[in-house]
Coordinates of C-alpha atoms in Angstrom, one line a residue:
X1 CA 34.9 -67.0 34.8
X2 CA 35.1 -64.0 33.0
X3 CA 33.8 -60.9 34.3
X4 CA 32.5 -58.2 31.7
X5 CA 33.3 -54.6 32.5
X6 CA 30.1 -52.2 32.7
X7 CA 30.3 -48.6 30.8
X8 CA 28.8 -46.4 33.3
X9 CA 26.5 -43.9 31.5
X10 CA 27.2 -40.4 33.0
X11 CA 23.7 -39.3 32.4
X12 CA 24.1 -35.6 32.9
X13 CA 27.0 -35.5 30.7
X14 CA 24.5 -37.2 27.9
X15 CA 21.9 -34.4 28.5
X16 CA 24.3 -32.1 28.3
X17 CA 25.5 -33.1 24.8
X18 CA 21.7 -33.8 23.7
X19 CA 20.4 -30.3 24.7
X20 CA 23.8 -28.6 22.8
X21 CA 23.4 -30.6 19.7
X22 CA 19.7 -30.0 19.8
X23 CA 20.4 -26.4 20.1
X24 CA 22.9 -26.2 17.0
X25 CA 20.5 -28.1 15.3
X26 CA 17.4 -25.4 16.0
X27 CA 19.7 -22.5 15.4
X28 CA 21.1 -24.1 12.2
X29 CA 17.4 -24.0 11.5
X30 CA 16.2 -20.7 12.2
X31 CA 19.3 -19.2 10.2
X32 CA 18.6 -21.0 7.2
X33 CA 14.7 -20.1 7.1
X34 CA 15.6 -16.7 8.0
X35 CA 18.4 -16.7 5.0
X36 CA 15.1 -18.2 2.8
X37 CA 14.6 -15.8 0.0
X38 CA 11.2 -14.4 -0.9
X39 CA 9.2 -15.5 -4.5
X40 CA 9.8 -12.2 -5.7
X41 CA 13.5 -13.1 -5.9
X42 CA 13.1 -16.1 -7.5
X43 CA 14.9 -16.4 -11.2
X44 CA 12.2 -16.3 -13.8
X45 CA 10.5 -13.9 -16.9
X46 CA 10.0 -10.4 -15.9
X47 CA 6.6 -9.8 -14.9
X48 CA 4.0 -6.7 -14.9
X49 CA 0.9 -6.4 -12.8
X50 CA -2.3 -7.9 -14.0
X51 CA -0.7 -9.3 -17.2
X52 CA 1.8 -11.1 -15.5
X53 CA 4.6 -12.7 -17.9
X54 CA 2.7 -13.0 -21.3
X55 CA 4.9 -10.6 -22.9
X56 CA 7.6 -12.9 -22.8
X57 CA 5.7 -15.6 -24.6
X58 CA 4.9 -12.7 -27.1
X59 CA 6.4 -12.5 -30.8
X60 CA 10.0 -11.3 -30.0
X61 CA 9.8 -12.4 -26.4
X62 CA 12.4 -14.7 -24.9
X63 CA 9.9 -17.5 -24.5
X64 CA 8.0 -16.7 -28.0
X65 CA 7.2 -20.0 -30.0
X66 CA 8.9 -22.9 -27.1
X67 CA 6.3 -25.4 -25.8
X68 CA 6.8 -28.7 -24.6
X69 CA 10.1 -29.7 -23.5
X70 CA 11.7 -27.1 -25.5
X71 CA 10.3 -24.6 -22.9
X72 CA 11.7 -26.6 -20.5
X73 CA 14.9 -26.4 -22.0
X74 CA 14.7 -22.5 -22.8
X75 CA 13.8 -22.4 -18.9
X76 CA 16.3 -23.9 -17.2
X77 CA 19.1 -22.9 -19.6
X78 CA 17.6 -18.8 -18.5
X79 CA 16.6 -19.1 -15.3
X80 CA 18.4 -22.8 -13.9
X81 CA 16.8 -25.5 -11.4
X82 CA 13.7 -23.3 -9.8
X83 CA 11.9 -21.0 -12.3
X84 CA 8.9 -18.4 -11.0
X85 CA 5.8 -17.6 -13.9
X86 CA 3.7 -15.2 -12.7
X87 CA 0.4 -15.9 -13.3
X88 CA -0.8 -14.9 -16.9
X89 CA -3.9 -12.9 -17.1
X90 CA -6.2 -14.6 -14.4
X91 CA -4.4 -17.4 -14.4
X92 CA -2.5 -19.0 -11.0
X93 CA 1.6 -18.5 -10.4
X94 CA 3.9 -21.3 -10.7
X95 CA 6.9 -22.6 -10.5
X96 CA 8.3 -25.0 -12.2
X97 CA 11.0 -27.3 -10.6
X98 CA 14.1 -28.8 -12.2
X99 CA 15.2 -30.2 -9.3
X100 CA 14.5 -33.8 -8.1
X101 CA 14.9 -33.4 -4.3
X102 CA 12.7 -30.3 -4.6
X103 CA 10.4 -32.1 -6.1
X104 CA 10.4 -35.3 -3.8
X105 CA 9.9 -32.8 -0.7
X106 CA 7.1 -31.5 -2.3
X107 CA 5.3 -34.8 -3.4
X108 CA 5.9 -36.4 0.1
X109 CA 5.0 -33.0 1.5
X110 CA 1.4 -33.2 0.5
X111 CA -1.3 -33.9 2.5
X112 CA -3.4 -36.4 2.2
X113 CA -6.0 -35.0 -0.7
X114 CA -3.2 -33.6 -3.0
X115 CA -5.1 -31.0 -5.4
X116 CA -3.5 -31.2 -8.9
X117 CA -5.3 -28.5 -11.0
X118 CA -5.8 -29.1 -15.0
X119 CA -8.9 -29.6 -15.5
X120 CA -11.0 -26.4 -14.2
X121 CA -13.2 -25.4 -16.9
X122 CA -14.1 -29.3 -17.5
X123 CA -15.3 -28.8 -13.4
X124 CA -17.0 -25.9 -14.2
X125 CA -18.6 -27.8 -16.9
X126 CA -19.8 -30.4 -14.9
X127 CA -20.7 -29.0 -11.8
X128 CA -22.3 -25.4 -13.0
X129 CA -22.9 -24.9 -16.8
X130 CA -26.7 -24.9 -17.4
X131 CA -27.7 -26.3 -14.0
X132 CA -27.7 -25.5 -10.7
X133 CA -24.6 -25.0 -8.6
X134 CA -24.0 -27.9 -5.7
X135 CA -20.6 -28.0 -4.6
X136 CA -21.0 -31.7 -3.5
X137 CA -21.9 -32.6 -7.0
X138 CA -18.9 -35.0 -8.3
X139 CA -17.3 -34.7 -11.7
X140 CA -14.3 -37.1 -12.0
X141 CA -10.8 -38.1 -10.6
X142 CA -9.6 -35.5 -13.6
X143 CA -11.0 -32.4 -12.6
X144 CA -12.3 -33.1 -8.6
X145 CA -10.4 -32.4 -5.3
X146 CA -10.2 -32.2 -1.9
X147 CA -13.4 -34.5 -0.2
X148 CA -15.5 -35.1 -3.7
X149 CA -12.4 -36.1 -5.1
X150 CA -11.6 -38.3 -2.3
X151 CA -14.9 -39.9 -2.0
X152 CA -15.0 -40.6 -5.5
X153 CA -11.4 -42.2 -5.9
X154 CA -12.7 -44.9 -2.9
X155 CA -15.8 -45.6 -4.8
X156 CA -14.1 -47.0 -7.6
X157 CA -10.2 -47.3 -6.2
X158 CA -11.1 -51.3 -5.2
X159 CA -12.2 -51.9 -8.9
X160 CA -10.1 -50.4 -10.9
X161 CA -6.9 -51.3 -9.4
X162 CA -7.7 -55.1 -8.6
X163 CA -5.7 -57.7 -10.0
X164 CA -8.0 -60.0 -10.9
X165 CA -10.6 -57.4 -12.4
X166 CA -7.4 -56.3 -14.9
X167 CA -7.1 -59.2 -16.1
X168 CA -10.2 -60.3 -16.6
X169 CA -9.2 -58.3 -20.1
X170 CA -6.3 -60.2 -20.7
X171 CA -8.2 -62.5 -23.9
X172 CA -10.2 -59.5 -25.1
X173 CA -7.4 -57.2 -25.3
X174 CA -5.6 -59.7 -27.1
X175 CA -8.2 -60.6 -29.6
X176 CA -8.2 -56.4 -30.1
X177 CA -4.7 -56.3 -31.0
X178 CA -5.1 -59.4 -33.5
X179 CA -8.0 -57.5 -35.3
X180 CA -5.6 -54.4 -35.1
X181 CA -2.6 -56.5 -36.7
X182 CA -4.8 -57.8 -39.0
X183 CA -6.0 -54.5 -40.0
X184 CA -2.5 -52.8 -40.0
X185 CA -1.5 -56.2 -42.5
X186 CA -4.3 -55.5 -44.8
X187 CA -3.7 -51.3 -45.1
X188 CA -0.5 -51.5 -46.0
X189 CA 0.9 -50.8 -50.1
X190 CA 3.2 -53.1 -52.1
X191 CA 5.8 -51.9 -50.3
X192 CA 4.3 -52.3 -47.0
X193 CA 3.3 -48.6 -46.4
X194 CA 0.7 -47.9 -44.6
X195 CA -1.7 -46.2 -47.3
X196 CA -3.6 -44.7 -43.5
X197 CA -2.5 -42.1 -41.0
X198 CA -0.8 -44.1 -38.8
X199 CA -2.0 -41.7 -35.9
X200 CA -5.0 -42.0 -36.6
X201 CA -5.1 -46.1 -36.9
X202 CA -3.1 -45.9 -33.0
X203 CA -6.4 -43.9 -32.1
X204 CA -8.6 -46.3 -33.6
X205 CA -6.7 -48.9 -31.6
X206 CA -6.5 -47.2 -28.8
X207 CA -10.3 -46.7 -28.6
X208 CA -11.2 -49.4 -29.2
X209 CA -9.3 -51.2 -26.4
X210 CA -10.1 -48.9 -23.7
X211 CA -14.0 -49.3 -24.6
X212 CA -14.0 -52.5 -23.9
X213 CA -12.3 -52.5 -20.6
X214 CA -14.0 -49.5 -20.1
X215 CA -17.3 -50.3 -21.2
X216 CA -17.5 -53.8 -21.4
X217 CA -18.2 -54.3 -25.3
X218 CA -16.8 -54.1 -28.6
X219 CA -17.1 -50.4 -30.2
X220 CA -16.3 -51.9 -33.9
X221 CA -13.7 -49.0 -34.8
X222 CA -12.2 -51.6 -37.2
X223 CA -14.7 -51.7 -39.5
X224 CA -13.4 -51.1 -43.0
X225 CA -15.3 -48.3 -44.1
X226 CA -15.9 -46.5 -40.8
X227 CA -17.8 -43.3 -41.6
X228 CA -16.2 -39.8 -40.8
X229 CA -19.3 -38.8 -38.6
X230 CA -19.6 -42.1 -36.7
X231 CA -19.6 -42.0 -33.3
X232 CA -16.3 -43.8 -32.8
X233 CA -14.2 -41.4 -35.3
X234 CA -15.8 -38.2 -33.3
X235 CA -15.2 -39.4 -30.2
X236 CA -11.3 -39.2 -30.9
X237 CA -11.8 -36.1 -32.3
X238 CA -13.6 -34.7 -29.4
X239 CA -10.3 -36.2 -27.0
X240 CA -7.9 -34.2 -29.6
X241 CA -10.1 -30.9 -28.9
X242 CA -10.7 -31.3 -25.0
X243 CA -7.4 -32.0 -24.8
X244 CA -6.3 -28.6 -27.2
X245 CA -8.8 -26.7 -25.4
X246 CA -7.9 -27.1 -22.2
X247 CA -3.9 -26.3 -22.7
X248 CA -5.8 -22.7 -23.7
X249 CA -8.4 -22.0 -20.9
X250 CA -6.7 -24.0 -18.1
X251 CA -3.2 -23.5 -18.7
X252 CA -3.0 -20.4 -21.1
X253 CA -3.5 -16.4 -20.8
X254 CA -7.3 -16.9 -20.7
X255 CA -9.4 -14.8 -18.5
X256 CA -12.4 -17.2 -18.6
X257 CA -13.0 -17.2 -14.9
X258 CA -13.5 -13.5 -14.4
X259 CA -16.0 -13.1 -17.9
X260 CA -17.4 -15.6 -20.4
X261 CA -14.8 -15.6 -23.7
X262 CA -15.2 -17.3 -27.2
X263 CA -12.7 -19.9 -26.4
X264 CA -14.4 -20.8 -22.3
X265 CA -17.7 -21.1 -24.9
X266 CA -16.0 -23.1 -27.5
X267 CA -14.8 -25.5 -24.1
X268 CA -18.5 -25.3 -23.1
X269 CA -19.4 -27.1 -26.6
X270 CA -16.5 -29.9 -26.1
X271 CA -17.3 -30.9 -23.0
X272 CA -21.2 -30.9 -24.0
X273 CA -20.5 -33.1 -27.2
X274 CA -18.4 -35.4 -25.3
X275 CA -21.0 -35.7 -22.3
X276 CA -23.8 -36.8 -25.5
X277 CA -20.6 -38.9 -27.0
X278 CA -19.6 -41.1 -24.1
X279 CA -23.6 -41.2 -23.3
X280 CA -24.3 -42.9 -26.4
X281 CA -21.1 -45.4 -26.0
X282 CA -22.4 -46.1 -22.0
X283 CA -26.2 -46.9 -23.3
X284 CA -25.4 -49.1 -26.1
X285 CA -23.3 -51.2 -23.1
X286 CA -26.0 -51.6 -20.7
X287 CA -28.7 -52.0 -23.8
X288 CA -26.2 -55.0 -24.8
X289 CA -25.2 -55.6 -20.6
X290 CA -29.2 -56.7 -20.3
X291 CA -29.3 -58.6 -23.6
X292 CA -26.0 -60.5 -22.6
X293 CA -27.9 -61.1 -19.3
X294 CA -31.0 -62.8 -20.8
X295 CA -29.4 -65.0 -23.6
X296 CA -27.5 -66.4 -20.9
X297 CA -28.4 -69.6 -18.8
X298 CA -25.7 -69.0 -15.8
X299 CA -23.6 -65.6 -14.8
X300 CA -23.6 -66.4 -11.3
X301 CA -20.3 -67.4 -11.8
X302 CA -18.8 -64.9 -14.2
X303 CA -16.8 -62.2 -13.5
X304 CA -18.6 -58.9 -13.7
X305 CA -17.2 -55.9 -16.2
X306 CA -15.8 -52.9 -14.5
X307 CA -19.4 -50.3 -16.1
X308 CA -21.8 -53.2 -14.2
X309 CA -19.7 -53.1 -10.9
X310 CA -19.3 -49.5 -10.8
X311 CA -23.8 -49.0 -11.8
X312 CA -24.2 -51.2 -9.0
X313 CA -22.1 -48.4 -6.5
X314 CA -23.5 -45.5 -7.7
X315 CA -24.9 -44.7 -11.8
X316 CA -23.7 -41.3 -11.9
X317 CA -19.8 -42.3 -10.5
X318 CA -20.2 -44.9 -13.5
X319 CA -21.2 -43.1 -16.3
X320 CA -18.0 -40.4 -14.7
X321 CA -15.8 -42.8 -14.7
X322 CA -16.6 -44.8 -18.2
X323 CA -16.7 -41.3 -19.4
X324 CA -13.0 -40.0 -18.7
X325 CA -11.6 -43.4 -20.0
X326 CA -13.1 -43.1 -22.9
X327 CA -11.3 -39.5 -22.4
X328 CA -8.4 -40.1 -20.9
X329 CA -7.4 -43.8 -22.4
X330 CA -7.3 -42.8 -26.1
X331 CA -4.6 -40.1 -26.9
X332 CA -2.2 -41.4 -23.9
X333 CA -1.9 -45.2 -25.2
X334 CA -2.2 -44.1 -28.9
X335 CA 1.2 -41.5 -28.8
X336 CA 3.1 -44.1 -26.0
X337 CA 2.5 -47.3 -28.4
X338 CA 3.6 -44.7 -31.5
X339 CA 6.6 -43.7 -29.6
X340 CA 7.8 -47.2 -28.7
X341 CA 7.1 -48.3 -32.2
X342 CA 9.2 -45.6 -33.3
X343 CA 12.1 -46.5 -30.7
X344 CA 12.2 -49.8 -31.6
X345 CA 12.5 -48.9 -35.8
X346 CA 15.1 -46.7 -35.6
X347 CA 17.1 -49.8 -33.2
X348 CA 16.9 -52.8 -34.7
X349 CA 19.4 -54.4 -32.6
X350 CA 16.2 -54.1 -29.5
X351 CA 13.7 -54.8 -32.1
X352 CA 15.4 -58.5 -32.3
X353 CA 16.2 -58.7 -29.0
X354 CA 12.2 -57.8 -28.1
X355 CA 11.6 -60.3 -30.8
X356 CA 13.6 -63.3 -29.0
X357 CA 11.8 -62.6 -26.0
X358 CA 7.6 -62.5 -27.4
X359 CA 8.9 -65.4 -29.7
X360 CA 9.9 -67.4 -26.6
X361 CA 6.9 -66.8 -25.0
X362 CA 8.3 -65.6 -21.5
X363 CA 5.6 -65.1 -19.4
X364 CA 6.9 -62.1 -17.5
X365 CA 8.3 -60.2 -20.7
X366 CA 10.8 -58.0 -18.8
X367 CA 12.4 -57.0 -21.4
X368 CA 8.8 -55.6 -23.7
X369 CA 8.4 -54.0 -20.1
X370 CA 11.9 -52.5 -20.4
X371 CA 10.8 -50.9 -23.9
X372 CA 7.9 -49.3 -22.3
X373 CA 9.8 -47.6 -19.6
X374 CA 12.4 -46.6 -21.6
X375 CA 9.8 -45.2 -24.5
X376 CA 8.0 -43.3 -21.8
X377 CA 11.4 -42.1 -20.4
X378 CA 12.4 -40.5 -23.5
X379 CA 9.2 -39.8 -25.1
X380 CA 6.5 -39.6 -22.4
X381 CA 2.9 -38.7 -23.2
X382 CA 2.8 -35.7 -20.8
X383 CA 5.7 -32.8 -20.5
X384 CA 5.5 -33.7 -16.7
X385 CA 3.3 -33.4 -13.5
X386 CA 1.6 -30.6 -11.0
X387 CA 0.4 -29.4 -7.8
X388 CA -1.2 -26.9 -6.0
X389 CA 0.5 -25.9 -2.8
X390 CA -1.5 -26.8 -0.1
X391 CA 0.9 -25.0 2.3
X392 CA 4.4 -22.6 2.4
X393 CA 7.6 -24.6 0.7
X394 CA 10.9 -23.6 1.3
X395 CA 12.8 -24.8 -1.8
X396 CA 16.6 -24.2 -3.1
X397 CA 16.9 -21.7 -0.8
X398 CA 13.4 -19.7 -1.8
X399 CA 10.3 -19.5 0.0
X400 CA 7.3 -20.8 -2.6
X401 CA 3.8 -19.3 -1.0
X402 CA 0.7 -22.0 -0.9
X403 CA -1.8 -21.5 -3.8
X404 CA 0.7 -21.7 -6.3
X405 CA 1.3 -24.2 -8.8
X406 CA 4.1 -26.2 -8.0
X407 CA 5.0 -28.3 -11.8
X408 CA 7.5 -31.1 -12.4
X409 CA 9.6 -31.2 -15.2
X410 CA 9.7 -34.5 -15.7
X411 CA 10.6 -35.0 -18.6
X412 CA 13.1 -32.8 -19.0
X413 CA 14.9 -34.4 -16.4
X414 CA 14.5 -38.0 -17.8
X415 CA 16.6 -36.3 -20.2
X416 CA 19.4 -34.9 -18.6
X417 CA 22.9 -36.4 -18.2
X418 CA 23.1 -36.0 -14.9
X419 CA 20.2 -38.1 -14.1
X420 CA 20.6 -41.0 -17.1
X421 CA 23.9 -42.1 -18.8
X422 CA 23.2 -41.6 -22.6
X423 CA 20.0 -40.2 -21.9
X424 CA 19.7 -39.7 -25.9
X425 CA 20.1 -43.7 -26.7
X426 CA 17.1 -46.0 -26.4
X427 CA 18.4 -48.4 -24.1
X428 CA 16.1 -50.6 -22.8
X429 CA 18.5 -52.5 -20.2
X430 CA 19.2 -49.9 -18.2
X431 CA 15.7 -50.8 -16.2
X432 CA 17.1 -54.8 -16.7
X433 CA 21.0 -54.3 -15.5
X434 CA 22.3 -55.1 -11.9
X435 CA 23.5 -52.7 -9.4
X436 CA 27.0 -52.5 -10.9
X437 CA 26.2 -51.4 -14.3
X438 CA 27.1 -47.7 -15.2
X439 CA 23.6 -47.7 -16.8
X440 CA 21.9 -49.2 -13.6
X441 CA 18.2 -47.4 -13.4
X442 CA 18.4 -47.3 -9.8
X443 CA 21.5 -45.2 -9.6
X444 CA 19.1 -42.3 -10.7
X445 CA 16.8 -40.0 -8.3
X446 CA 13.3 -41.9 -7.7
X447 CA 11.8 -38.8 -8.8
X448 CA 13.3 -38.3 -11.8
X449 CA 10.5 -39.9 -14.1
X450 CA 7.1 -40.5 -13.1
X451 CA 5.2 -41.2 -16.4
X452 CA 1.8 -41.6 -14.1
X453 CA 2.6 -39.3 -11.7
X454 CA 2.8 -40.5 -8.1
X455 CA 0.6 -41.1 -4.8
X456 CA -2.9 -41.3 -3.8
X457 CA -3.2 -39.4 -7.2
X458 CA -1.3 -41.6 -9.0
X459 CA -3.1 -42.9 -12.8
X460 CA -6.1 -44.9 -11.4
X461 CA -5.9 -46.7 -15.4
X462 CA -2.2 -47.4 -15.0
X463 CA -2.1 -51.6 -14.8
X464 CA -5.1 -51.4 -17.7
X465 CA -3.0 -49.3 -19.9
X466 CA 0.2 -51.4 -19.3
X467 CA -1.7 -54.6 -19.9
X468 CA -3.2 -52.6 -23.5
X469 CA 0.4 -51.4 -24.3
X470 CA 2.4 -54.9 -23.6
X471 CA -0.3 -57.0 -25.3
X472 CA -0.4 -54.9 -28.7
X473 CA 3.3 -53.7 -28.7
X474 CA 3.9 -57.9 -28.5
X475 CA 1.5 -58.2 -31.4
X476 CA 2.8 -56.5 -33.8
X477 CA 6.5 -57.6 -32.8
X478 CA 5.5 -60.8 -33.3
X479 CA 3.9 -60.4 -36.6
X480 CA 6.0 -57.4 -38.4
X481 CA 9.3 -56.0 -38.4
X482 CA 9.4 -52.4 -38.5
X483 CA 11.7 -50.4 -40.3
X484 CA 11.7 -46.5 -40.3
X485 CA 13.0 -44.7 -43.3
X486 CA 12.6 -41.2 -43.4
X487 CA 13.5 -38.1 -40.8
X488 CA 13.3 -38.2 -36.9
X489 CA 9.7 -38.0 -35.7
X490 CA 8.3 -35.1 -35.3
X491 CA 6.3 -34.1 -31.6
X492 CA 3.4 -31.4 -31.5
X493 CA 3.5 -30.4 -27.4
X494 CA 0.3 -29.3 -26.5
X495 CA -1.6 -30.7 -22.7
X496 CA -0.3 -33.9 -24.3
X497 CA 2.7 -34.6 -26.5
X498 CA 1.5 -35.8 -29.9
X499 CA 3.8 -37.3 -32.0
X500 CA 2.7 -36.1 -35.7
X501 CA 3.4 -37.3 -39.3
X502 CA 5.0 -37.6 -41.7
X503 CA 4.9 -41.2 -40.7
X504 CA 7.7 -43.4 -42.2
X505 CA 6.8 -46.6 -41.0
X506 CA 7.7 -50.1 -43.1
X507 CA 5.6 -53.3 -41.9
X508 CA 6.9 -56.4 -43.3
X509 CA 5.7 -59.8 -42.5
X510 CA 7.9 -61.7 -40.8

């Protein structure tokens, strides 16, 4: 028989250990937060009081004419990995971060109603201009926080982001991308030009296939000889000016908040034409909801649209919500679908390989997923993400105080070579490759990119506008090739980044 020997534990010996480790640890602590050094110290423009930094963004300043991720760049080649803005004439500090561990700390850091500011005059809008001031009143997932914005979010959370209610659009999104295919076949030249701004056909798109997930109907922005002043073609005008407008009050020198300026006035007028816009969009629906309802014999066994779920919850979180899809879904989808068209011209050799793949009918297209991410990688829709500190951060090594505005270069990162091998190539199966690939996408920091953000406040739209984006893209892989023949493609930064003409697009048939 064999005996085991038994370790006897000398428990005093343990606590011993335990308390002196413990104690290294605490010490190690307190020196390190004491060793913290304060905002004030932390690289960035020079700032003066009540002005803040603006002079730098001045003619003949060192951040004069840089937006987008060109001011990223200028940044972190100045000032490196943590940069301080002081806040420029009324408006809130920030920092902006560089660093993906910083940045993870502070996204995990949050509590649980993260407040990511943007959208404060479009608030103001909603909640106070002409009417009286309630601070319970609701205005969005854009623009709330803290309780109304959590209270909203779990009105419509269940909705939105169920499986089956996505695709429930699967056909109709389809049969919107035909009609756009067949439009794109039918604007083209003899030498298969398109004789249309190609932004502005993307828009058309675009609109047309959020209002229907949105909305539930057909907006008809394919007619042929859709008028200027229709409601469809100002509608995407209006998203270009909220959009343009809030990059100047929200996130620009603009004063707005201690006296009433041109530009908070011009804002006032957006966000008034879009509330009367989207109104008219959300009536026709219901007016054709109710006529849908009476032609038919039986919908007790059809799946309801998302505007008729969310009117039965509540009418005014409905018309909110239809409202900043119509918003939010136009510009985003139009400049991602651009970008990957423009990817996959300029590299044939993916083009074909996409090709093989829609051809083949794969169910689970990994790889027209693969062109996605990779198009959103290099040329995402948004410069990158924000928050307001809800509390004190100590971050590489300086203390950041609560009440500032924490941002997330994201895509300047997605861009670095330190994060992504050939960050410059469009390559498509680094999200595909196994674990031992050099390229492998999961060698990379999590937070890194982030196209829609991340957490509780995380893009509510995100599985409609994939399902949008991978049925059209698809589409017109399957019907065109695309060839691209004139300079790189040009990007307009601004609260989004717009990709601008000249366009140089081919479509042949296939």
């Amino acid at each position: 028989m064999q005996i085991t020997k038994v370790r006897v534990v000398n428990l005093a010996a343990v606590k011993k250990t335990f308390l002196r480790s413990t104690t290294s640890i605490i010490k190690d602590n307190a020196e390190a937060i004491q060793n913290v050094k304060p905002w004030k110290e932390i690289p960035g423009p020079p700032s003066l009081p009540i002005i803040g930094s603006i002079l730098s963004f001045l003619p003949g300043g060192k951040l004069s004419g840089y937006k987008g991720v060109k001011f990223s760049e200028k940044l972190y080649q100045l000032y490196g990995p943590i940069v301080r803005i002081e806040g420029l004439m009324g408006a809130l500090p920030m920092v902006m971060l560089f660093d993906a561990d910083a940045v993870e700390h502070v996204l995990r850091s949050e509590n649980t109603m993260p407040i990511r500011p943007g959208f404060a005059t479009m608030e103001y809008y909603r909640k106070q201009h002409n009417k009286t001031y309630d601070p319970k009143r609701q205005t969005g997932l854009i623009s709330d926080q803290g309780e109304n914005w959590k209270d909203f979010r779990s009105k419509v959370n269940h909705i939105m982001l169920q499986p089956k209610t996505i695709k429930l659009y699967k056909d109709v999104l389809e049969d919107v991308a035909n009609d756009m295919v067949a439009k794109l076949r039918s604007d083209r030249d003899k030498n298969n030009i398109l004789t249309k701004k190609m932004d502005i056909e993307m828009n058309l798109w675009a609109l047309e296939s959020i209002g229907v997930v949105a909305l539930g109907t057909r907006l008809n922005c394919f007619e042929p000889n859709l008028p200027a002043d229709s409601p469809a073609r100002k509608l995407i005008q209006n998203v270009h000016d909220t959009f343009e407008i809030v990059e100047k009050v929200d996130f620009g020198p603009s004063p707005w908040r201690l006296f009433s300026t041109p530009m908070f006035k011009k804002a006032m007028k957006v966000f008034e034409e879009q509330e009367s816009l989207t109104k008219f969009f959300i009536d026709q629906a219901i007016k054709n909801m109710e006529e849908s309802k009476k032609n038919s014999a039986d919908t007790s066994n059809s799946e309801k649209p998302i505007l008729e779920k969310l009117l039965e919850i509540d009418v005014r979180v409905a018309h909110i919500m239809a409202s900043d899809m119509l918003m939010a879904g136009v510009d985003t989808a139009a400049n991602t679908a651009l970008a990957t068209f423009y990817l996959l011209a300029t590299n044939p050799d993916k083009q074909k390989k996409l090709r093989e793949e829609v051809l083949a009918k794969e169910t689970q297209k990994q790889y027209l997923r693969a062109c996605i991410k990779e198009s959103m990688r290099m040329l995402p829709v948004v410069n990158g993400n924000m928050r307001l500190a809800t509390k004190e951060y100590n971050l590489l090594g300086y203390r950041i105080p609560k009440d500032v505005m924490v941002v997330f270069s994201h895509q300047y990162m997605s861009n670095m070579k330190e994060h992504y091998p050939k960050p410059d190539e469009f390559i498509p199966e680094r999200w595909l490759t196994d674990k031992e690939d050099p390229l492998y996408h999961g060698n990379t920091h999590p937070f890194v990119t982030s196209p829609f953000g991340y957490g509780v406040r995380m893009c509510i739209g995100r599985r409609i506008a994939e399902l949008e984006m991978q049925t059209f893209i698809s589409k017109v892989i399957e019907n065109f090739d695309i060839d691209w023949t004139g300079e790189p493609i040009n990007v307009k930064a601004n609260s989004l980044n717009y990709i601008t003409g000249p366009f140089h697009f081919v479509f042949k048939d296939l």
